[in-house]
Coordinates of C-alpha atoms and ligand atoms in Angstrom, one line a residue:
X256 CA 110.7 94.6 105.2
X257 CA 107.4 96.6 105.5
X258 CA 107.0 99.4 107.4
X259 CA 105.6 98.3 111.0
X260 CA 102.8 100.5 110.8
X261 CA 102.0 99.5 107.4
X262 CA 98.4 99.3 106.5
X263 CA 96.7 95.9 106.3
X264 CA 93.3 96.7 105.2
X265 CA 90.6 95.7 102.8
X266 CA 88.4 97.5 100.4
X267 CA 85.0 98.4 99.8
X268 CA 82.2 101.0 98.1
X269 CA 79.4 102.1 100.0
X270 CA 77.0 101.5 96.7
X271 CA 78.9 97.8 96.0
X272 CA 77.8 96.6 100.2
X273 CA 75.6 99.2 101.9
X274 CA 72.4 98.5 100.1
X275 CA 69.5 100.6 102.5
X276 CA 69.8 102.6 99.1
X277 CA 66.6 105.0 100.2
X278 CA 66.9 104.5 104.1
X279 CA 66.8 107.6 106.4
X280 CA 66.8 109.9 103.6
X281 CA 69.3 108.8 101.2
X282 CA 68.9 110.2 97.5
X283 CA 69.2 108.7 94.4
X284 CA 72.8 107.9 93.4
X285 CA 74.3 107.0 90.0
X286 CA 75.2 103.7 91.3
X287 CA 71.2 103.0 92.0
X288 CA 70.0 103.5 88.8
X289 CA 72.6 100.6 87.4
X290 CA 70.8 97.4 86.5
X291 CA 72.2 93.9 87.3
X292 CA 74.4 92.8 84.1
X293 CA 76.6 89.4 83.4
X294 CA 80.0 88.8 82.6
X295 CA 78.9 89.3 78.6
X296 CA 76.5 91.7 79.3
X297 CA 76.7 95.3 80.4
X298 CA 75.1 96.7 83.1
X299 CA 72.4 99.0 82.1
X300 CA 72.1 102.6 83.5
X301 CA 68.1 103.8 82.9
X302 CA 67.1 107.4 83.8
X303 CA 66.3 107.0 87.5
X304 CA 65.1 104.1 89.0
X305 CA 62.5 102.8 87.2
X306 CA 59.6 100.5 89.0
X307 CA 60.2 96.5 88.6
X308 CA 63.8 96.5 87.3
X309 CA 66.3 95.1 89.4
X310 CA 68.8 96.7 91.3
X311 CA 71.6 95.1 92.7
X312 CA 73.1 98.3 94.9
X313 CA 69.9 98.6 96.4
X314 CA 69.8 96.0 98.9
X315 CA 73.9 94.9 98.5
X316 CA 74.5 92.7 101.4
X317 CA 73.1 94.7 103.7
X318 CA 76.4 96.7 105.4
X319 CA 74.2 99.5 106.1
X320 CA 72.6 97.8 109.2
X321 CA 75.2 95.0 109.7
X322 CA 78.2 97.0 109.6
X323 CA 79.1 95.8 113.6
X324 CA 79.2 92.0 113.1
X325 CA 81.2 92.8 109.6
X326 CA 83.8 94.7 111.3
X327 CA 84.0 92.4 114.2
X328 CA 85.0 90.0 111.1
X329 CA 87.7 92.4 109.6
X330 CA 89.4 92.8 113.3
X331 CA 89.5 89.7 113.4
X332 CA 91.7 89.4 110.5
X333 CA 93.7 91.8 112.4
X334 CA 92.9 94.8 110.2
X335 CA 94.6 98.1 110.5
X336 CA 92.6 100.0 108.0
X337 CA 89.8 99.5 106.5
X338 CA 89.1 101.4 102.8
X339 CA 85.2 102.4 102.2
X340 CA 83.7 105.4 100.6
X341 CA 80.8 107.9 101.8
X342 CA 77.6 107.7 99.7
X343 CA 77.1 111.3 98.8
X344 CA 73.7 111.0 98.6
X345 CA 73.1 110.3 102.5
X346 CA 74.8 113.6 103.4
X347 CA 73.2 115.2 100.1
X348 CA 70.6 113.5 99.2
X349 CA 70.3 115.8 95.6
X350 CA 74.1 116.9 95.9
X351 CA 73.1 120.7 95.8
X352 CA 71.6 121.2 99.1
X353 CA 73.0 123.4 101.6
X354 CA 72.5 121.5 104.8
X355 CA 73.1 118.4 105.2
X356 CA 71.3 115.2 106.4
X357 CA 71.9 114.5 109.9
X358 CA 70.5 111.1 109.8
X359 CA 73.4 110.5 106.9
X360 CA 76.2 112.1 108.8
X361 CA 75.1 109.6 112.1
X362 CA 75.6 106.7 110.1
X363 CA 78.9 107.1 109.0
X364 CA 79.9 108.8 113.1
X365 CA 78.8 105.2 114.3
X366 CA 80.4 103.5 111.3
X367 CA 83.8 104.8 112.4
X368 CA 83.5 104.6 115.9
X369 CA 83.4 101.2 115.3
X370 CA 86.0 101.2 113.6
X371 CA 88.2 102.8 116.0
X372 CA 86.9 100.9 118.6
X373 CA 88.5 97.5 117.0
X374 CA 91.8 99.8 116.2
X375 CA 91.0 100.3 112.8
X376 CA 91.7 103.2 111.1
X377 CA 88.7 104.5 108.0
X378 CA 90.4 105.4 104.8
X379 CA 88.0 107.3 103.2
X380 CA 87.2 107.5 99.2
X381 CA 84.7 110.6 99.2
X382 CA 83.5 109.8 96.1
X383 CA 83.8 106.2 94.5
X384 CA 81.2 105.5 91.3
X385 CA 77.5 106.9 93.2
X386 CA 77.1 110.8 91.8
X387 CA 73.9 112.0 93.3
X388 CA 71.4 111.3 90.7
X389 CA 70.0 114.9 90.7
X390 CA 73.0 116.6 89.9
X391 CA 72.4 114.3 86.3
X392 CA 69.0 115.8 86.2
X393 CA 69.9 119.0 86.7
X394 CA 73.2 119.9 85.9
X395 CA 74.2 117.2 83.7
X396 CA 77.2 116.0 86.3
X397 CA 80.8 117.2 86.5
X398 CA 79.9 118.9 83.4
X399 CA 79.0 121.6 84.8
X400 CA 81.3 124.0 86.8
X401 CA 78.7 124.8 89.7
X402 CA 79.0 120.8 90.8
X403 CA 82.5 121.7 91.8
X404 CA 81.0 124.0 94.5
X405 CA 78.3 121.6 95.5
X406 CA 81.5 118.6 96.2
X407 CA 82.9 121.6 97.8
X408 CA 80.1 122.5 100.3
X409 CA 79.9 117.7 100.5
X410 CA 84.0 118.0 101.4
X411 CA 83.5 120.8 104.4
X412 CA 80.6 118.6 105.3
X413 CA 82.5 115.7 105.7
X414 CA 86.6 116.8 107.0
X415 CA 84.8 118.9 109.9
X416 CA 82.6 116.6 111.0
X417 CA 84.8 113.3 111.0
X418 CA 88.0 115.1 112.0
X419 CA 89.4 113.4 114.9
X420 CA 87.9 109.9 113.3
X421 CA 89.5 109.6 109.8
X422 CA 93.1 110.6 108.8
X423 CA 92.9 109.1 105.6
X424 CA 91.2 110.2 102.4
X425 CA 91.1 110.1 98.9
X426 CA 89.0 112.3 96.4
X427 CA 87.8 110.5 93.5
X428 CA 87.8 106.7 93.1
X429 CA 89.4 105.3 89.8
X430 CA 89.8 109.1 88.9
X431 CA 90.9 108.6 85.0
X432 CA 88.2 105.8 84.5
X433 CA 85.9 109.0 83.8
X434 CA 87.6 108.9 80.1
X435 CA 86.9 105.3 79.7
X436 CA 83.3 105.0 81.2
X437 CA 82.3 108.5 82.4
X438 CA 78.8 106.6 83.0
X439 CA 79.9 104.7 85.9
X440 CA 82.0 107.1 87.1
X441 CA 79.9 109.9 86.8
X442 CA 76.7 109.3 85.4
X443 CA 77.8 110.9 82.2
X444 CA 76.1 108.9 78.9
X445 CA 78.7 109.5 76.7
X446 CA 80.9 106.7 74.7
X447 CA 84.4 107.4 72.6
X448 CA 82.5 106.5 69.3
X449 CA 80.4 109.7 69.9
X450 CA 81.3 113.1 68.4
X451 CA 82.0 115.8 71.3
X452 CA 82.8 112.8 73.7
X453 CA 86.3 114.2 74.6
X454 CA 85.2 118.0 75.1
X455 CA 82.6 116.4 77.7
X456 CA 84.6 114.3 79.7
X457 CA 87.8 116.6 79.4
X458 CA 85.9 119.6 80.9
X459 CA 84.1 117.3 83.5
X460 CA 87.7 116.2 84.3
X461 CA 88.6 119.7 84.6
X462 CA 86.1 120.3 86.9
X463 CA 86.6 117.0 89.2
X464 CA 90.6 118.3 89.2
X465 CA 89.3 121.4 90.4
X466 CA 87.0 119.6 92.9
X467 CA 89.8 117.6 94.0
X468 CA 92.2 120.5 94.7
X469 CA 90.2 122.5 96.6
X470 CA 89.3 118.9 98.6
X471 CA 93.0 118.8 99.5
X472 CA 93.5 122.5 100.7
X473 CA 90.4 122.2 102.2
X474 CA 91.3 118.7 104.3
X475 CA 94.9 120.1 105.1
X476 CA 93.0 123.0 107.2
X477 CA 91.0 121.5 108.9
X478 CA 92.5 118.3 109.8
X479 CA 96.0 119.2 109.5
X480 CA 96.8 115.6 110.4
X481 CA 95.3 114.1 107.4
X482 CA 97.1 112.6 104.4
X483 CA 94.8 113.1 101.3
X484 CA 95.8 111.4 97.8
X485 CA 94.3 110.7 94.4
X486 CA 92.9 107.1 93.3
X487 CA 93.8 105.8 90.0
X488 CA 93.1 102.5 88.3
X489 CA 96.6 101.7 86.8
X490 CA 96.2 99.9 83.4
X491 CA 100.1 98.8 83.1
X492 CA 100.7 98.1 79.7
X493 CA 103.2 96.4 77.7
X494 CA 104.1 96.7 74.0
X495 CA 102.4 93.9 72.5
X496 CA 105.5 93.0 70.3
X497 CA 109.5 94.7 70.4
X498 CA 108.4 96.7 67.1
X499 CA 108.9 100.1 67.6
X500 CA 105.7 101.4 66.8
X501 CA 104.4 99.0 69.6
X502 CA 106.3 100.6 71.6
X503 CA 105.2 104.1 70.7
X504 CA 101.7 102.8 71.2
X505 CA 101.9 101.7 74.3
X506 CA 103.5 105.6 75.4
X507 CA 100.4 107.1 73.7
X508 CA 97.8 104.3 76.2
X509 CA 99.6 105.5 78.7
X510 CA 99.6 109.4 78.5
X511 CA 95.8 109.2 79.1
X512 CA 96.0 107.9 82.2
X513 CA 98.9 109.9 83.1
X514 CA 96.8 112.8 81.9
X515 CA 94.8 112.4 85.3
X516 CA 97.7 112.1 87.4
X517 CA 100.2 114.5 86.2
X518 CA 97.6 117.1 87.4
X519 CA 96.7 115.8 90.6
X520 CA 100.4 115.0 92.0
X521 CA 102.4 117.6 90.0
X522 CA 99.4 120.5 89.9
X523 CA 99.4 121.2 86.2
X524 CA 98.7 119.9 82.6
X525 CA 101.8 118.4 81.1
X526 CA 102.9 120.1 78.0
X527 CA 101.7 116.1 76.4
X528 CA 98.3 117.4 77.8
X529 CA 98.0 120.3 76.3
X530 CA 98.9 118.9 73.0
X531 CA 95.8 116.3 73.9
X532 CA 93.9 118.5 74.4
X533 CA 94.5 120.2 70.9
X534 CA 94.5 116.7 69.3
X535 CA 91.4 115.4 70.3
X536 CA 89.5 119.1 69.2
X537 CA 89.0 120.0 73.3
X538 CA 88.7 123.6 74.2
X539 CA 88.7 123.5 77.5
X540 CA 86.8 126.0 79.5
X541 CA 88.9 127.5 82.2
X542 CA 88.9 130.8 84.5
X543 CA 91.5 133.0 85.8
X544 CA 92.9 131.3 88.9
X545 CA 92.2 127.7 88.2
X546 CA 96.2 127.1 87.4
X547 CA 96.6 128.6 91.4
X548 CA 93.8 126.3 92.1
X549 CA 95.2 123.2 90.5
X550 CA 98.6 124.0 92.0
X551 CA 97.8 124.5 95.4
X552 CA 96.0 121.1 95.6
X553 CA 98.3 118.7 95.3
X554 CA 97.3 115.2 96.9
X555 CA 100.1 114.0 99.5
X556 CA 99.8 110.4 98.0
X557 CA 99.1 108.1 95.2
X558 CA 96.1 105.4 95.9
X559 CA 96.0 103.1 93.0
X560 CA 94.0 99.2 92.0
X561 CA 95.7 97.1 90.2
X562 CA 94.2 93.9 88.7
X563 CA 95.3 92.5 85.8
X564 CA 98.1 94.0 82.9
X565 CA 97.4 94.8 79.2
X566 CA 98.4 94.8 75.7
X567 CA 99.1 98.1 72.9
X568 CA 99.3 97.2 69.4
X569 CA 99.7 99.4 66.5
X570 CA 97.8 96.5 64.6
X571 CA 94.2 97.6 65.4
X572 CA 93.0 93.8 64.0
X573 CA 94.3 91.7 67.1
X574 CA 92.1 90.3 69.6
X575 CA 90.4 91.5 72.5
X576 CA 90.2 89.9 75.8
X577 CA 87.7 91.4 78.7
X578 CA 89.6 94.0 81.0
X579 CA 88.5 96.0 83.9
X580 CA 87.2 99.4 81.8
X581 CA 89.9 98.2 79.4
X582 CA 90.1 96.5 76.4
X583 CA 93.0 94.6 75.9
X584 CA 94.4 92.2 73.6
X585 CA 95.2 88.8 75.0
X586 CA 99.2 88.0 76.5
X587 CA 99.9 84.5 75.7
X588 CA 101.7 84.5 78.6
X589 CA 99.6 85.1 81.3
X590 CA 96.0 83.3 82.2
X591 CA 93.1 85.1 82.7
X592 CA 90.4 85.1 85.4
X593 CA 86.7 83.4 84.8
X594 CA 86.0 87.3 83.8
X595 CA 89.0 87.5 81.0
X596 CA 91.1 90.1 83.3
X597 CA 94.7 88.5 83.3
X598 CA 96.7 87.8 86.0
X599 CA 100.3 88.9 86.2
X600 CA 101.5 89.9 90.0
X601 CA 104.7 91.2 88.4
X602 CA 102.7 93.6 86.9
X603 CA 102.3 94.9 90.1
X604 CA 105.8 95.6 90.8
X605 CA 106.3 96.8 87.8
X606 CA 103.2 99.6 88.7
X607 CA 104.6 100.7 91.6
X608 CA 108.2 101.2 90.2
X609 CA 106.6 103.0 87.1
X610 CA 104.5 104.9 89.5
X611 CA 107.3 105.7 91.9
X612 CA 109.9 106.4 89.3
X613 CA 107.7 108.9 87.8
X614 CA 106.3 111.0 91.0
X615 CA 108.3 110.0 93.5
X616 CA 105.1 110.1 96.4
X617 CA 103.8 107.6 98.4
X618 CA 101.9 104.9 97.0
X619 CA 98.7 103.0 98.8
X620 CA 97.7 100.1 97.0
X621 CA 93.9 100.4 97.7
X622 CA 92.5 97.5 95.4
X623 CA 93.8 94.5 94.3
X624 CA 92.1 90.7 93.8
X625 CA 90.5 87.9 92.3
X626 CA 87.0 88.1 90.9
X627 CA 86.1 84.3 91.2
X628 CA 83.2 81.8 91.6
X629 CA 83.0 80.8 94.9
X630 CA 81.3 77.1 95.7
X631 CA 80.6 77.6 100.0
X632 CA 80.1 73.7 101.9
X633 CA 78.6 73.2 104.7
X634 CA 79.8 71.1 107.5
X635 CA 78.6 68.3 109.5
X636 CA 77.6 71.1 112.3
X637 CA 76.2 73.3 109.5
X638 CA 79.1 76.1 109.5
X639 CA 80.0 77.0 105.9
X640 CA 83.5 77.7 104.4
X641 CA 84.8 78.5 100.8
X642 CA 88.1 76.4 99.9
X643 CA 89.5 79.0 97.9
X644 CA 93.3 78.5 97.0
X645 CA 93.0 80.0 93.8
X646 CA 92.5 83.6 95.6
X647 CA 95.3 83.2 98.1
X648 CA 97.4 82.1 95.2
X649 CA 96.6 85.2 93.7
X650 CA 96.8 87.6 96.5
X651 CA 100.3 85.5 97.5
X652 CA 101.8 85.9 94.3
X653 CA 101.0 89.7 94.3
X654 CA 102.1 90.5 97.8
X655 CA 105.4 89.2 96.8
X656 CA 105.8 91.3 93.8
X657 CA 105.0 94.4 96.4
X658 CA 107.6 92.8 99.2
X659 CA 110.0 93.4 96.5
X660 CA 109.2 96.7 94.7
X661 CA 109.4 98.0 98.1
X662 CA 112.6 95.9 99.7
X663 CA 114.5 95.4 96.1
X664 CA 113.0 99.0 94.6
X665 CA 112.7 101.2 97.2
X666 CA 109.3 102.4 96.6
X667 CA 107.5 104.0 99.3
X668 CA 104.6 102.0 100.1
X669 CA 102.5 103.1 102.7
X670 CA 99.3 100.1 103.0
X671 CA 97.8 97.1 100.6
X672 CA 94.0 96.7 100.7
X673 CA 92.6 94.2 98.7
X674 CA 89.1 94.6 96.9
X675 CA 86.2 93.6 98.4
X676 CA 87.3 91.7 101.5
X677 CA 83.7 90.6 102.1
X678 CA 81.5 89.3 99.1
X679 CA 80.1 92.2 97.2
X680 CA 77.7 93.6 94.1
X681 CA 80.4 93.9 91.2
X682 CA 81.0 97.1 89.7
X683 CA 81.5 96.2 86.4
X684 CA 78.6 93.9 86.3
X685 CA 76.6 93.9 89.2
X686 CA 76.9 89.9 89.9
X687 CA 77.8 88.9 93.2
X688 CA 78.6 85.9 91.9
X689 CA 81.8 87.7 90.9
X690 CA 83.2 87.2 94.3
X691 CA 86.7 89.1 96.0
X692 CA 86.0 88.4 99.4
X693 CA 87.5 86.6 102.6
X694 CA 84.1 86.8 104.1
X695 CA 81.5 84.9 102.3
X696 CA 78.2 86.3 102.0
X697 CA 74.8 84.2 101.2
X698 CA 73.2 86.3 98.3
X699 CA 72.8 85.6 94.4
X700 CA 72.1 87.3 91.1
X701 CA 68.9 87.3 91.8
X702 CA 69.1 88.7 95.4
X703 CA 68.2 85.5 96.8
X704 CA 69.8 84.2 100.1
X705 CA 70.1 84.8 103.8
X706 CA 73.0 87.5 103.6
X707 CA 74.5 85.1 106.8
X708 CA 78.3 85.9 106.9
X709 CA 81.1 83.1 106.9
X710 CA 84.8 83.1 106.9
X711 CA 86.7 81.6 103.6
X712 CA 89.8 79.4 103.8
X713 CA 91.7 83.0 102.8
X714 CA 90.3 85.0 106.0
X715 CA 92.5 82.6 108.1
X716 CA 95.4 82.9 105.6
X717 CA 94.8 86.6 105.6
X718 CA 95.2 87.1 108.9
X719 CA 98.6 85.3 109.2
X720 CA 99.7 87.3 106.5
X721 CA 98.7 90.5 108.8
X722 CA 99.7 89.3 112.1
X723 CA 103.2 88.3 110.3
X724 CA 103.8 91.8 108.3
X725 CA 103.3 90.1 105.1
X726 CA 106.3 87.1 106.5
X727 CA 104.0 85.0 106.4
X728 CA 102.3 84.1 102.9
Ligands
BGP276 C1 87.4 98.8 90.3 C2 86.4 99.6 91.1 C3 85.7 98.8 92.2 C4 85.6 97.4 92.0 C5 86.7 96.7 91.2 C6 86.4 95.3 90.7 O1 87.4 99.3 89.0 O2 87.0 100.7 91.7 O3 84.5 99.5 92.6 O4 84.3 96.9 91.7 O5 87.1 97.5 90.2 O6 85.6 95.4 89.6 P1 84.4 94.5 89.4 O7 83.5 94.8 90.5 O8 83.8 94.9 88.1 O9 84.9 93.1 89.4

């Protein structure tokens, strides 16, 4: 059985629904300066945001100023929590400022009253894909040790003035995507096939590690209440075949993701990441104190998304299917989504065993789901619905692998929000005809579309599932 306070959510960005990406003062974010893309073509992330390009993040669906009626929706779902991130750039518009924007700070006040209001508790990612442009410009990111100060200054901002609203935080979204595509995670152009790539995003990991511990001390003081973890996107992996060196090769895939985690739960690099370090040429730049830094911050739980499963191979010819930041080689026995990520629910159990095995904290499952395309009908008195059984088969299949890592395994789970509970801009290629949602939201590619709200055959299901502690699926 589930805890009885377990937290039924869903999950969002504020760059992937906000849009009102320049209202009341907002700066630049990474996230606004990333072009709309397809499912075989990349997103494209242009130095600013250049005049007569298309942005999908920059309208979104339009949260920013219809946040009440889409809350109204999620309570009605029966919602306990409800995951979204703080833009950066509406409290810090350039990041390094040493006041912040009151006009930013009021949104988000009202944003979780509202919340509260409906019983809903914020979870709070404080910094999820939307680096303040500026801090490119100028500093060239997490590269630079002085940003650590600036996310600092953002995190004092933030804990004092929304203590007594939000309990529950996490520091960086998808923390260990930064070695995979330190573009969209932090606005760093730099790819694996580049000389010097690992010295870059190694010390800008060292630096968001730092950032991250001193968010935790700092959260612990001043909302002693709070519970503060990591985020990680957890890429489990199975050895593509039962030779050995597949074996060994899916250990080594692994150790860079652990690589991230090890430091944030535990509070130091593994001896593994030391030798990583050594392998890959890194000389990391550290200072006196940053091991008491590191130690003293560690989170208080383990957020986590979890999609789809991969492959390792020591045979570097096999085929690649699409993956979330991943490429992966294709597991005959699983199918695949429309977008090549392939589903396996027991994969999910077996992420939060490997997860809980290993650190023994609580885990939050803070995005999971079905990227799918959606065909809405409208009925004889003109409301529209979504008859989407392939996502509840999905999200039904996975909730039963979690009912039994934590029934059967005895991992400690504290909440399950699935990804982007109302239609959103996609991440990975900013199409919103990539659709996660229960809520269905009129807007295309081309960012047509009256952005009118409408509930999906899964937003009733959904709610039984809530109103039943995950009984009923
Ligand atoms: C995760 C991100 C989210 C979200 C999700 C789905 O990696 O944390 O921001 O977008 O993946 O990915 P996509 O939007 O590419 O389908």
């Amino acid at each position: 059985m589930l805890r009885k306070d377990f937290l039924w959510g869903g999950a969002v960005a504020a760059n992937q629904l906000e849009g009102a990406w320049d209202a009341d003062g907002k700066g630049v974010s990474t996230a606004d300066c990333m072009t709309a893309g397809a499912a075989d073509r990349a997103r494209e992330y242009t130095d600013g945001v250049l005049p007569g390009v298309y942005y999908p993040s920059h309208d979104a669906i339009d949260f920013y100023h219809r946040y009440k009626e889409d809350i109204a929706l999620f309570a009605e779902m029966g919602f306990r929590c409800f995951r979204t991130s703080i833009a950066w750039t509406r409290i810090f518009p350039e990041g390094d400022e040493a006041a912040p924007n009151e006009a930013g700070l009021a949104f988000y006040d009202a944003l979780f009253d509202e919340c509260l209001k409906h019983g809903i508790e914020p979870v709070v990612t404080i910094s999820h894909y939307e680096t303040p442009y500026a801090l490119v410009k100028k500093y060239g990111s997490w590269t630079d040790r002085r940003v650590v100060g600036f996310f600092e200054n953002y995190c004092r901002t933030i804990f004092t003035r929304y203590r007594g609203k939000v309990r529950y935080w996490m520091t960086f979204n998808e923390i260990n995507v930064l070695a995979l595509n330190p573009a969209t995670a932090a606005g760093i152009r730099s790819s694996m096939e580049e000389p010097g790539h690992w010295q870059t995003v190694l010390q800008a990991a060292h630096h968001e590690f730092l950032a991250s511990a001193k968010a935790v001390k700092l959260c612990h003081e001043i909302i002693p209440d709070a519970k503060i973890g990591m985020m990680m996107l957890y890429p489990v992996t199975y050895a593509a075949t039962c030779a050995p060196e597949d074996a060994m090769e899916r250990i080594r895939s692994m150790d860079l993701h652990y690589y991230f985690s090890d430091v944030q739960v535990r509070g130091a690099y593994s001896p593994k990441a030391r030798r990583m370090q050594k392998r890959l040429g890194v000389k990391l730049a550290e200072e006196p104190g940053d091991a008491e830094i590191l130690r003293e911050g560690r989170v208080d739980y383990i957020g986590f998304s979890y999609y789809m499963s991969s492959l390792a191979s020591a045979d570097p010819k096999l085929a690649k299917t699409g993956a979330n930041m991943i490429t992966g080689i294709r597991n005959p026995y699983l199918e695949a989504s429309d977008w090549g990520w392939q589903i396996d629910p027991v994969g999910l159990r077996i992420s939060l065993n490997e997860l809980y095995d290993r650190y023994q904290v609580p885990l939050f499952i803070v995005e999971n789901g079905l990227g799918a395309v959606d065909v809405p009908e409208t009925a004889e008195d003109g409301s529209v619905t979504v008859r989407d059984g392939y996502r509840i088969a999905y999200l039904r299949r996975h909730i039963e692998e979690m009912k039994k890592a934590v029934d059967e395994d005895g991992v400690d789970l504290m909440g399950y929000t699935p990804w982007g509970v109302i239609d959103l801009v996609s991440a990975g290629t900013g199409e919103m005809k990539k659709r996660y949602g229960f809520i269905y939201v009129d807007r295309d590619d081309e960012g047509r579309g009256t952005l009118a709200r409408s509930r999906k055959d899964s937003f009733y299901w959904y709610q039984r599932v809530i109103a039943s502690n995950g009984e009923e699926l």
